[in-house]
Tab-separated table of C-alpha atoms in Angstrom:
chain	number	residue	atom	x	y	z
A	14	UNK	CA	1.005	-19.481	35.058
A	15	UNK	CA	-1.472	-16.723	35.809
A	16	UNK	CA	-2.041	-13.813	33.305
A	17	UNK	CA	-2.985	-10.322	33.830
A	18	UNK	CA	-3.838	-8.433	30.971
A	19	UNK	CA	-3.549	-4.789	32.033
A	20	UNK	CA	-5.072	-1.623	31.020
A	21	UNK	CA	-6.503	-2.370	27.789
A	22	UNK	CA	-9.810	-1.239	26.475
A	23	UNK	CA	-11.824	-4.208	26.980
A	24	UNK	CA	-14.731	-4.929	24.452
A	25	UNK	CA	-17.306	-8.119	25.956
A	26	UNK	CA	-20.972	-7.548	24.111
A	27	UNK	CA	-21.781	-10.359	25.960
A	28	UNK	CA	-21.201	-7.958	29.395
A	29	UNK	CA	-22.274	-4.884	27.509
A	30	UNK	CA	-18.834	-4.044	28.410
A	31	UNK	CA	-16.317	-0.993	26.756
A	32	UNK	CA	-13.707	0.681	29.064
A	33	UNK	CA	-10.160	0.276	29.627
A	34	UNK	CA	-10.244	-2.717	32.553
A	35	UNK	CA	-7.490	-5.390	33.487
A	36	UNK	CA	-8.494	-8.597	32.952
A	37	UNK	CA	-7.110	-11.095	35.375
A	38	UNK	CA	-6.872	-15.121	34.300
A	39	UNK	CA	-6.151	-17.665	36.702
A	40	UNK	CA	-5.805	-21.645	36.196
A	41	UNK	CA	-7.205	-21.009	32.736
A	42	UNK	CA	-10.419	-19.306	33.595
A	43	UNK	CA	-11.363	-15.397	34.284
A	44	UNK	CA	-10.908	-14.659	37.666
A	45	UNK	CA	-11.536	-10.828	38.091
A	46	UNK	CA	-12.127	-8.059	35.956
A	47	UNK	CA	-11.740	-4.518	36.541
A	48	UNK	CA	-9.189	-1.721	37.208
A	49	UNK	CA	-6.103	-1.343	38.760
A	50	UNK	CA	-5.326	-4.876	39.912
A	51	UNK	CA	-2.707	-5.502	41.667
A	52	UNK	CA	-0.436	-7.771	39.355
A	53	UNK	CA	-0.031	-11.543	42.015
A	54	UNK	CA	3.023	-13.089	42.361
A	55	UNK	CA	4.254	-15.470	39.317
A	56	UNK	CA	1.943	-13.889	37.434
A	57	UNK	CA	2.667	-12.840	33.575
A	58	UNK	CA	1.595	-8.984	32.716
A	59	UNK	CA	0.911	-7.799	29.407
A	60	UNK	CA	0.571	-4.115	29.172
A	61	UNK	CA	-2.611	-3.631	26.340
A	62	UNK	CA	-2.473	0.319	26.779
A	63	UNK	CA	-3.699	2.003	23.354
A	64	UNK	CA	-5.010	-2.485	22.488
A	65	UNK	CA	-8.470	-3.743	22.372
A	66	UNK	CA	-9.598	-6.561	24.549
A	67	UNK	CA	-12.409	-9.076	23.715
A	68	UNK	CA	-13.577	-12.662	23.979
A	69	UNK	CA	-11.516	-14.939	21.683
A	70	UNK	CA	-12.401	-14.627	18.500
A	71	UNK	CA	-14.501	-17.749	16.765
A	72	UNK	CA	-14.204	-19.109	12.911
A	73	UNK	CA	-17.073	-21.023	12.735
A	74	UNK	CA	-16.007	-22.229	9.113
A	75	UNK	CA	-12.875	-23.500	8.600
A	76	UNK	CA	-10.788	-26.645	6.411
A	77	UNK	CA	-8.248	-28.114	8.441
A	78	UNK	CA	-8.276	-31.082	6.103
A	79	UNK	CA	-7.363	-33.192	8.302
A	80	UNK	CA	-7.430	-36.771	8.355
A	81	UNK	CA	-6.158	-37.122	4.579
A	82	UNK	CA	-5.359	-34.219	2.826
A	83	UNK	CA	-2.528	-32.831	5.283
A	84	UNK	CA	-0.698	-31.654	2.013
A	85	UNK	CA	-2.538	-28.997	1.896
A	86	UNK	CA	-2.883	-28.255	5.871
A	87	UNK	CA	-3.211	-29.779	9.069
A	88	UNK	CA	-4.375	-29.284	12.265
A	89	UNK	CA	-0.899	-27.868	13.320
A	90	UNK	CA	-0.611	-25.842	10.802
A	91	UNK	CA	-4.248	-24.737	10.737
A	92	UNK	CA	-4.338	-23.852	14.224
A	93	UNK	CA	-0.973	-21.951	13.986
A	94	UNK	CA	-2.699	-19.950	11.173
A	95	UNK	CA	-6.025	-19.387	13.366
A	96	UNK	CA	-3.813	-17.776	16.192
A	97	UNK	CA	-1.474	-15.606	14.142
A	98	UNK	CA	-5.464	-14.463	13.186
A	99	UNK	CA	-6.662	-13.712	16.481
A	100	UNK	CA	-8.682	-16.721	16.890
A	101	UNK	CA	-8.951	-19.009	19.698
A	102	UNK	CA	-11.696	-21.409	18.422
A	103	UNK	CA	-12.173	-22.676	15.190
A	104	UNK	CA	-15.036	-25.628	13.788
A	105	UNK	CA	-13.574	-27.319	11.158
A	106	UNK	CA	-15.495	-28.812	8.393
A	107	UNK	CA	-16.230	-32.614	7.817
A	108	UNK	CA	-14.990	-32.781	3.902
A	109	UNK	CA	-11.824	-34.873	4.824
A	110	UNK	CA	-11.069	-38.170	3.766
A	111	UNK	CA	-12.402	-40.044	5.265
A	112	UNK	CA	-15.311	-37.773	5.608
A	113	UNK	CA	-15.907	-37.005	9.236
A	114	UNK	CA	-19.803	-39.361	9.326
A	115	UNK	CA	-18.803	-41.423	12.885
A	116	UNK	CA	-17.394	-41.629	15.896
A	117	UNK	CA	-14.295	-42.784	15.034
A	118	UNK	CA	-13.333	-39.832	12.748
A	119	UNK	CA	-14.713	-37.356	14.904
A	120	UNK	CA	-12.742	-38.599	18.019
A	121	UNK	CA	-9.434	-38.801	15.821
A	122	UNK	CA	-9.815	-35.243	14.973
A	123	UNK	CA	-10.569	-34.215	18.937
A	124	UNK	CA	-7.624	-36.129	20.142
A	125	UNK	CA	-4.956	-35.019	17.655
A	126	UNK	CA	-6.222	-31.749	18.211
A	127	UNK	CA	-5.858	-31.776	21.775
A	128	UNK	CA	-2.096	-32.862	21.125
A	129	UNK	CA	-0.783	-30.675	18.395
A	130	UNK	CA	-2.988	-27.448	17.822
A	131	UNK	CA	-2.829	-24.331	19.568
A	132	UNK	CA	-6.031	-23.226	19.651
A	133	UNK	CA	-9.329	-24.989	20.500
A	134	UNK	CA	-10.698	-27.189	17.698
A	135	UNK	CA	-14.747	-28.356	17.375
A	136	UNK	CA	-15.203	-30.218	14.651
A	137	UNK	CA	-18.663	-30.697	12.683
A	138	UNK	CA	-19.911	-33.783	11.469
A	139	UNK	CA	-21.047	-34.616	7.996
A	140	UNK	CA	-25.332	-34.529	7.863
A	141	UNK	CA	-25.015	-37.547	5.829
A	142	UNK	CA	-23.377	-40.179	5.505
A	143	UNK	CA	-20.055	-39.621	2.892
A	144	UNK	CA	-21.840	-36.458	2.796
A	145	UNK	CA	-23.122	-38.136	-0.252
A	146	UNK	CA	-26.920	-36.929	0.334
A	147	UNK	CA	-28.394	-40.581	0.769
A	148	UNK	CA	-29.152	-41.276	4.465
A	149	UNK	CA	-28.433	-39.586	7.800
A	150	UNK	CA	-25.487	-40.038	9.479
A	151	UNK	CA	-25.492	-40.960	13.121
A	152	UNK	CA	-26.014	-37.343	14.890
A	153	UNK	CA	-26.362	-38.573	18.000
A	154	UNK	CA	-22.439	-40.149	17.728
A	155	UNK	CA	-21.293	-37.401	16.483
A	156	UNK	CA	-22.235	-35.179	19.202
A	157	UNK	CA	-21.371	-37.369	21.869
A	158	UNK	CA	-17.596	-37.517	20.110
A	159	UNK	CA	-17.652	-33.587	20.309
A	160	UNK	CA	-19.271	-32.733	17.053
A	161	UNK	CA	-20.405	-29.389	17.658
A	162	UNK	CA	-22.646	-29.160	14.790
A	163	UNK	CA	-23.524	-31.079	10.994
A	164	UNK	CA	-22.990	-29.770	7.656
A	165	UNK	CA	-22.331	-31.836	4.130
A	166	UNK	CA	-20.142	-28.725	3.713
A	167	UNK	CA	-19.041	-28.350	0.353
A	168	UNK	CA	-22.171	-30.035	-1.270
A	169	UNK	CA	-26.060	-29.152	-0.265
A	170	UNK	CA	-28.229	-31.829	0.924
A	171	UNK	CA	-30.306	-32.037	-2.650
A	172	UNK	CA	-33.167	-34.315	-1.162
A	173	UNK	CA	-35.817	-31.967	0.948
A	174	UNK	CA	-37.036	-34.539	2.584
A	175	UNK	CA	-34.025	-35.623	4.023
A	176	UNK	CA	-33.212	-32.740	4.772
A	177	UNK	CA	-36.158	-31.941	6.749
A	178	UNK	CA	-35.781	-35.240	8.817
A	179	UNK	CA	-32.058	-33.764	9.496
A	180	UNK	CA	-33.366	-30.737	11.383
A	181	UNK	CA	-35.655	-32.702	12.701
A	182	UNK	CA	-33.564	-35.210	14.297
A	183	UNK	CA	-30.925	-32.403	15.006
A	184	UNK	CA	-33.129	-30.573	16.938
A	185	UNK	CA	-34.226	-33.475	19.129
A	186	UNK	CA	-30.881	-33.716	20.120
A	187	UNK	CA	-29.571	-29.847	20.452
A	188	UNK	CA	-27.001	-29.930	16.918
A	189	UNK	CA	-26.794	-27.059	14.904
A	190	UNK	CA	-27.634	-28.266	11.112
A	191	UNK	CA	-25.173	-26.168	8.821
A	192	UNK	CA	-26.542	-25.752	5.377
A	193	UNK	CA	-24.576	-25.710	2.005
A	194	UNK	CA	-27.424	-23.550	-0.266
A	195	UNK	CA	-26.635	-24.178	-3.753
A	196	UNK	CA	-28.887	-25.731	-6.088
A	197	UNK	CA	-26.562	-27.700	-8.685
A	198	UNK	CA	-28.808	-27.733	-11.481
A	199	UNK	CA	-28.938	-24.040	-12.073
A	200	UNK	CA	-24.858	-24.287	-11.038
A	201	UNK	CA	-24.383	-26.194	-13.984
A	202	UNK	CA	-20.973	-26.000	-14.877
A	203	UNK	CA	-20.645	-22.745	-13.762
A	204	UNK	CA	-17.359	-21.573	-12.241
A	205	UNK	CA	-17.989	-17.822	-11.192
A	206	UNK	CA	-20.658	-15.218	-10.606
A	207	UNK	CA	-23.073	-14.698	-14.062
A	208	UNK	CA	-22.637	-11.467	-15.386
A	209	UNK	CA	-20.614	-8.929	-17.690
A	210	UNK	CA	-17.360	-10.230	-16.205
A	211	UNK	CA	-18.021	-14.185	-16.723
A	212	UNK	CA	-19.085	-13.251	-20.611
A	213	UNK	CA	-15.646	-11.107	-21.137
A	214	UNK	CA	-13.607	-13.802	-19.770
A	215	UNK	CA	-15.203	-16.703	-21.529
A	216	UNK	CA	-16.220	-18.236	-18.597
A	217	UNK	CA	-19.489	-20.149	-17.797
A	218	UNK	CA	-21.500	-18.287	-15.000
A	219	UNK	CA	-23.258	-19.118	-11.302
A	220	UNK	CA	-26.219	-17.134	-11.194
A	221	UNK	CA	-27.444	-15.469	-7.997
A	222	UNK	CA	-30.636	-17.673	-8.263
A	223	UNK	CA	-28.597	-20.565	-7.639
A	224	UNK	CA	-28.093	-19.570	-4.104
A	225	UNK	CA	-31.496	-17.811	-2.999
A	226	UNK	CA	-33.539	-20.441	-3.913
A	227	UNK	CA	-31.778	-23.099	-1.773
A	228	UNK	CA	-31.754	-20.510	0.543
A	229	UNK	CA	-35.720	-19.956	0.654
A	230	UNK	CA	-36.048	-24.065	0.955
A	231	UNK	CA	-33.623	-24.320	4.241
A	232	UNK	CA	-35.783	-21.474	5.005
A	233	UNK	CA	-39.090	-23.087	4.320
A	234	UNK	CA	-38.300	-26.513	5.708
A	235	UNK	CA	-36.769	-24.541	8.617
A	236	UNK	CA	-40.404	-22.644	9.353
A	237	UNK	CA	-42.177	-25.932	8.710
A	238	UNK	CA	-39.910	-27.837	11.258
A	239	UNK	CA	-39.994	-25.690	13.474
A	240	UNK	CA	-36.290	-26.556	13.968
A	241	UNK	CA	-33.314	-23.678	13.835
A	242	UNK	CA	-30.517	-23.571	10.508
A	243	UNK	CA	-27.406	-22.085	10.037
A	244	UNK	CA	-26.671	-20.746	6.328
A	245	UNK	CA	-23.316	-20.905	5.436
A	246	UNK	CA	-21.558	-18.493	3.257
A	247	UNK	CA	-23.813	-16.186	2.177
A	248	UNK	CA	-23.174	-14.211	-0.935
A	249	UNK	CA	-25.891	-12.626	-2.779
A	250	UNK	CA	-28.091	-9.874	-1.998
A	251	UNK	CA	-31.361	-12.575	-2.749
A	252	UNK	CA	-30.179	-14.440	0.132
A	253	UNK	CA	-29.578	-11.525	2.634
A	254	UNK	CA	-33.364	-10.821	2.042
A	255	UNK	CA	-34.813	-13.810	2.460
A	256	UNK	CA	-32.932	-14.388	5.407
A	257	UNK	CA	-34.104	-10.764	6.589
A	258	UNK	CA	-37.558	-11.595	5.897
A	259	UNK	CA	-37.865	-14.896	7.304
A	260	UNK	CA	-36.116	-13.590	10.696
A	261	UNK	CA	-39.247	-11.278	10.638
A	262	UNK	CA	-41.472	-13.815	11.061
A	263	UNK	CA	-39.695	-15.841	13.435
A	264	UNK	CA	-38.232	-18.398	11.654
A	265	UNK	CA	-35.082	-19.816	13.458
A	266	UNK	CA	-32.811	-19.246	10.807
A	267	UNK	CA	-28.929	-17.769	11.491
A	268	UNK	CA	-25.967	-17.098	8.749
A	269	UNK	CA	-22.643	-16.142	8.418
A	270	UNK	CA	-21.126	-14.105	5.487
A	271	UNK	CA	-17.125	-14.193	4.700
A	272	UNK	CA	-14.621	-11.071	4.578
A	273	UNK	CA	-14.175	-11.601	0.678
A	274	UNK	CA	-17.979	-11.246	0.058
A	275	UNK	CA	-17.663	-7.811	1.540
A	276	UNK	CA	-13.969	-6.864	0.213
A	277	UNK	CA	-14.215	-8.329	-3.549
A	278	UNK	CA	-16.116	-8.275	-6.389
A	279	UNK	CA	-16.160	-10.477	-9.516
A	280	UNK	CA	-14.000	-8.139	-10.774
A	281	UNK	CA	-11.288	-10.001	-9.013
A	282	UNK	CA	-11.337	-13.035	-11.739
A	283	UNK	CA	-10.036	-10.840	-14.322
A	284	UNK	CA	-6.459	-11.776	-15.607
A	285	UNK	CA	-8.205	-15.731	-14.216
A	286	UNK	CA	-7.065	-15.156	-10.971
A	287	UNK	CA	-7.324	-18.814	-9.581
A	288	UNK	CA	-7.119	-16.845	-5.986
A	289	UNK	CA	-10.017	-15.587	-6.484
A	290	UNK	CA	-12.252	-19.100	-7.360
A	291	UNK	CA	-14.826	-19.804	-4.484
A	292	UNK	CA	-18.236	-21.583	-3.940
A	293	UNK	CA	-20.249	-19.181	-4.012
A	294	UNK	CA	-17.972	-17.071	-6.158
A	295	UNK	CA	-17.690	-13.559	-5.554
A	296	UNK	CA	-20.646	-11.260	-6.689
A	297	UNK	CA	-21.378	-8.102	-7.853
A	298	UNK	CA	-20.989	-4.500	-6.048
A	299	UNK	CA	-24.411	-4.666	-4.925
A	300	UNK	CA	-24.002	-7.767	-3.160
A	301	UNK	CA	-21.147	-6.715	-1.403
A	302	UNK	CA	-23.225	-3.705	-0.188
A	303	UNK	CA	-25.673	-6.317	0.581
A	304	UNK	CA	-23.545	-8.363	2.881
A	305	UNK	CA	-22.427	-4.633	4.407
A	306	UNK	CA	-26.095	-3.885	4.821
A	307	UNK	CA	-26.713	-7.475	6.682
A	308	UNK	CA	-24.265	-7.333	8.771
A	309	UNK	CA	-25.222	-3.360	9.992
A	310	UNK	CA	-29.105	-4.556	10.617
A	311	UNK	CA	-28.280	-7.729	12.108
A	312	UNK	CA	-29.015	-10.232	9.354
A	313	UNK	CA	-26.206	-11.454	8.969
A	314	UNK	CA	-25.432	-13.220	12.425
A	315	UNK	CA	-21.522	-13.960	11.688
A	316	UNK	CA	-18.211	-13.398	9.539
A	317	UNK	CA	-16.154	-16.643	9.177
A	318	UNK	CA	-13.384	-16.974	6.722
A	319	UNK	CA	-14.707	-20.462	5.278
A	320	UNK	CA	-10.550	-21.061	5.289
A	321	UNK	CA	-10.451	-23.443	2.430
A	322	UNK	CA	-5.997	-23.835	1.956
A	323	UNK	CA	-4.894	-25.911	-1.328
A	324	UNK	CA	-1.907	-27.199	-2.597
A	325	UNK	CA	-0.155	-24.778	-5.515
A	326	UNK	CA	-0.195	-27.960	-7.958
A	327	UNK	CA	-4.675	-26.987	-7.795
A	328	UNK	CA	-4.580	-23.332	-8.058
A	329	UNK	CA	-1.918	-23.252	-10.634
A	330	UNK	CA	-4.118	-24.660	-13.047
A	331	UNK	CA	-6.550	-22.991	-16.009
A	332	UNK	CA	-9.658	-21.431	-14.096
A	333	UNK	CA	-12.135	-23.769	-15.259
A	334	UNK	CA	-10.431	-26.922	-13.200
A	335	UNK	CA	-8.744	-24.991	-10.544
A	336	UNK	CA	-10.306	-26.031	-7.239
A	337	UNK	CA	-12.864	-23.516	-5.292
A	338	UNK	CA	-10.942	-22.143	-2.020
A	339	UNK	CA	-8.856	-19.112	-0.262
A	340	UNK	CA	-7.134	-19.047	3.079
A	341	UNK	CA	-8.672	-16.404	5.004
A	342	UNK	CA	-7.672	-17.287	9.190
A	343	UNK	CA	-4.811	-14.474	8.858
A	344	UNK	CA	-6.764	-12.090	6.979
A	345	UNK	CA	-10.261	-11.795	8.317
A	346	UNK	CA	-9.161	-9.489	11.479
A	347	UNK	CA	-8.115	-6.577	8.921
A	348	UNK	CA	-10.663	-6.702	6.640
A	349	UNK	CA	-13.736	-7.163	9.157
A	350	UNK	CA	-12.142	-4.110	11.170
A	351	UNK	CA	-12.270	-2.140	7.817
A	352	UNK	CA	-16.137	-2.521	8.745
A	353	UNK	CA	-15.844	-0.115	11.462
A	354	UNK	CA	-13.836	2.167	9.672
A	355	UNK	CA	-16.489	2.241	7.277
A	356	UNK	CA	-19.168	2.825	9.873
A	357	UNK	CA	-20.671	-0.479	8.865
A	358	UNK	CA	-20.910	-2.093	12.299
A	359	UNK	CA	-19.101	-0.438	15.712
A	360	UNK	CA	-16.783	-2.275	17.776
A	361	UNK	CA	-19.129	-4.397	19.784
A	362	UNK	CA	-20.885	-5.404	16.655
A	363	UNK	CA	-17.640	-6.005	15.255
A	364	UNK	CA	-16.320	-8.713	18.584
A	365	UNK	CA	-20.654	-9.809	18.327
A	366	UNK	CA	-20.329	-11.612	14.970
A	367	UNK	CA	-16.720	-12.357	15.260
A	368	UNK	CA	-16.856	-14.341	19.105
A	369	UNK	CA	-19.962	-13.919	20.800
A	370	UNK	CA	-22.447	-14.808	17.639
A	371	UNK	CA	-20.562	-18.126	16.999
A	372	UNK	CA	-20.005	-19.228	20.234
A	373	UNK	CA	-23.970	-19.076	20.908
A	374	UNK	CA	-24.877	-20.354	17.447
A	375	UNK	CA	-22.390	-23.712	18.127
A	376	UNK	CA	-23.583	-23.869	21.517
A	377	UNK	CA	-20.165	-23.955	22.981
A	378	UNK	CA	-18.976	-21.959	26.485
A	379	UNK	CA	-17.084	-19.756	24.894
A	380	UNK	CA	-16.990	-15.455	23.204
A	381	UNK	CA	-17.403	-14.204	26.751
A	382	UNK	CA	-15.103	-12.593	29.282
A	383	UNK	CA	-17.636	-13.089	32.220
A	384	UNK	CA	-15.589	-14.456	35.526
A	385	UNK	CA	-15.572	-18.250	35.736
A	386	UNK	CA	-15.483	-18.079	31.793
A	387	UNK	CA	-13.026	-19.850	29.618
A	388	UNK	CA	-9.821	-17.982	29.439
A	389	UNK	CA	-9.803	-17.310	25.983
A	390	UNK	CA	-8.951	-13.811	25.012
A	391	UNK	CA	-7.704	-11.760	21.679
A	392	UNK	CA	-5.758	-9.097	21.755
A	393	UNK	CA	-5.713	-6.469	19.290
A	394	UNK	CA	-3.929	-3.721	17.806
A	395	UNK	CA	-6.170	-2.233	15.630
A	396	UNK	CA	-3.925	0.487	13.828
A	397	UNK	CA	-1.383	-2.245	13.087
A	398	UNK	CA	-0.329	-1.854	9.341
A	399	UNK	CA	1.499	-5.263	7.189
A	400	UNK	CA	1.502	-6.460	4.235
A	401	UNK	CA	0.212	-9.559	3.570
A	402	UNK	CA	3.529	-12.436	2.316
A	403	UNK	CA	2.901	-15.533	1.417
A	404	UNK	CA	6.076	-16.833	2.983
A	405	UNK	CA	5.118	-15.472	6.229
A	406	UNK	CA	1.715	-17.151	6.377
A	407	UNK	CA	1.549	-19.995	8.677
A	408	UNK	CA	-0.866	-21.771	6.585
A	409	UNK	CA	0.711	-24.796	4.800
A	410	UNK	CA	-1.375	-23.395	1.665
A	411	UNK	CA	-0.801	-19.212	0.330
A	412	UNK	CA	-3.820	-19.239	-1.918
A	413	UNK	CA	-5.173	-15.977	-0.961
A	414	UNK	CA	-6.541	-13.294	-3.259
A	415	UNK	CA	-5.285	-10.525	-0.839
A	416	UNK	CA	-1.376	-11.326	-1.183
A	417	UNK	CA	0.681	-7.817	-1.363
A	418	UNK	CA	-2.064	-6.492	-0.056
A	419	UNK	CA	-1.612	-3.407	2.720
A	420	UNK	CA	-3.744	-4.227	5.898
A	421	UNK	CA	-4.268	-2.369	9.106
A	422	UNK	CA	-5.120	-4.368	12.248
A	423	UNK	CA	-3.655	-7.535	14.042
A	424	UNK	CA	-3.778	-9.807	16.611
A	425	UNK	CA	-0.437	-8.961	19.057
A	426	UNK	CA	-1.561	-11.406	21.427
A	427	UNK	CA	-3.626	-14.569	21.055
A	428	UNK	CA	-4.596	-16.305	24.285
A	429	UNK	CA	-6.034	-19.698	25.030
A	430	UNK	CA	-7.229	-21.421	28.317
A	431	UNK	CA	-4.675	-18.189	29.875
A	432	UNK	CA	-1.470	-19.385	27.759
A	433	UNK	CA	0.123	-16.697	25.319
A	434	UNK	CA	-0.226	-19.028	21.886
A	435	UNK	CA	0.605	-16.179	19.968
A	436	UNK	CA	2.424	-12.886	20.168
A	437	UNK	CA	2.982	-10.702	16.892
């Protein structure tokens, strides 16, 4: 069935476009765009008056935990939760078991995709092999099974020199390298941010220097290879600088930042709020004005929720054991929109780092509404207000620091290759 979406105001950086348009979608691809078109036969019409329009949004950074640890989620489940999000791409992270270091896994994850989830999937291969930091893993297979990109997610690559010969080798054959900055030693047995909070609560601290100087090496091995890297996760104002500076000087160096480094504070533990245990952990205010501040000058290339769902039986746990993790597909929309409420980025900067930013950073054909384009489209209502319920997430996992939590802005209609997935 064809799809006309019909006088909403349509938001495409990647077109420099912002009016009120239709957008026509035909056989799965963009056929026309502009105003007044006449609605063809057999085609479906949604009405977006008073809804923004824009590319499908892209999570570059999500935990579908899939093969093996479907008690927590699976790609059904996942890709439910990525559409009742607004997204209509997510990459999904190679920490699965088995660990997603060949062919075999990779094409297991594409196919079951391709049968059960309702949005697209792109996986990302492991850099290593286990992601164990010993040897490569076989790059070259992993693309050619649809990897989109490699990352030992969840653990940095400790060895430089390996990881140099990664963005070597990457770059020879056009993968995006994905780095996990942390440097374990100073990480210790830290299990939040170091500071006035950790010491009140009892609780061994992460200090900021853990992350900005693995930062600086990716950074350094990046200039020295002249190869391009992708920083995960920033948190910490350290990191946001380096980046900043290195960017400067032409280093091919991107990042992405998550809604809860810009939303929460450390200040979130208190009462041991499991919910609120991530890698990094949250920071301090002036690292959330940081990650504002990078994302206004263009720093900080994208947002992605780094969805990480667990089981209750891991949360529900003393803070010290409970595993690192929040579900974020359903909530990033609200709280990156918040952004341009706070006159942190405008619209367009808002759909750049949440579609087009990804899309060109995986190197995949999508975040555009350009005829002939993929007909992947989110729209929004942006002065949508709900409360966040656990039992109404479609996640399989509800460990979110923002339950009961009052947000304005949805996704009303989630589209993918022209099909309605979604519809609030």
């Amino acid at each position: 069935m064809n799809l006309l979406i019909k006088g909403g105001r349509v938001i495409d950086p990647s077109q420099g476009i912002d009016e009120i348009m239709d957008v026509l979608i035909a056989d799965g691809v963009v056929l026309e765009l502009g105003q007044g078109i006449a609605t063809p036969e057999g085609t479906q019409a949604i009405d977006a008056t008073g809804l923004l329009v824009t590319p499908g949004l892209i999570d570059m950074h999500v935990h579908l935990r899939d093969p093996g640890l479907e008690y927590k989620e699976d790609i059904a489940t996942g890709s439910r939760a990525a559409a009742a999000g607004g997204f209509t791409s997510v990459a999904c992270m190679p920490n699965t078991s088995p660990v997603i270091d060949n062919k075999a896994v990779a094409s297991y994850v594409v196919n079951k995709a391709q049968s059960e989830a309702l949005v697209n999937v792109f996986p990302i291969g492991s850099i290593t092999k286990g992601s164990k930091g010993d040897s490569l893993a076989e790059m070259g297979d992993l693309k050619e099974a649809g990897c989109v990109a490699v990352s030992d997610d969840g653990k940095p690559v400790c060895n430089s020199e390996l990881m140099r010969r990664a963005l070597e080798y990457a770059k020879g054959i056009g993968i995006t390298v994905i780095s996990h900055s942390e440097d374990l030693a100073l990480v210790g047995e830290g299990v939040m941010n170091e500071g006035f909070v950790a010491t009140e609560l009892g609780l061994k601290g992460i200090p900021w220097a853990a992350e900005d100087i693995a930062v600086a090496r990716e950074v350094y091995l990046a200039e020295f290879a002249s190869a391009p890297v992708h920083i995960a996760h920033i948190s910490t104002a350290g990191s946001a600088r380096i980046i900043r500076n290195a960017k400067a000087r032409g280093v091919k160096v991107t990042c992405e930042t998550a809604p809860h480094y810009f939303t929460l504070t450390d200040d979130a533990v208190r009462g041991y709020n499991t919910n609120a245990k991530m890698n990094p952990p949250l920071r301090g205010e002036s690292d959330v004005a940081a990650m504002k501040a990078g994302l206004a000058d263009g720093t900080i290339d994208a947002i992605a929720t780094d969805h990480a769902p667990h089981h209750p039986d891991e949360k529900d746990v003393e803070f010290n054991v409970a595993l690192n993790g929040i579900v974020g597909l359903e909530t990033s929309l609200p709280l990156s929109l918040k952004l341009v409420e706070e006159g942190v980025l405008d619209l367009k900067g808002l759909v750049s780092v949440m579609s087009c930013n990804p899309a060109k950073i995986l190197g995949i054909d999508r975040g555009t509404l350009r005829v002939g384009a993929v007909g992947d489209v989110t729209v929004i209502d942006p002065g949508k207000e709900w409360q966040v319920d656990a039992a109404k997430l479609e996640s399989k996992s509800k460990n979110s620091p923002f339950l009961g939590w009052k947000m304005k802005g949805k996704a009303v209609y989630t589209v993918v290759k022209g099909q309605v997935v979604y519809q609030a």
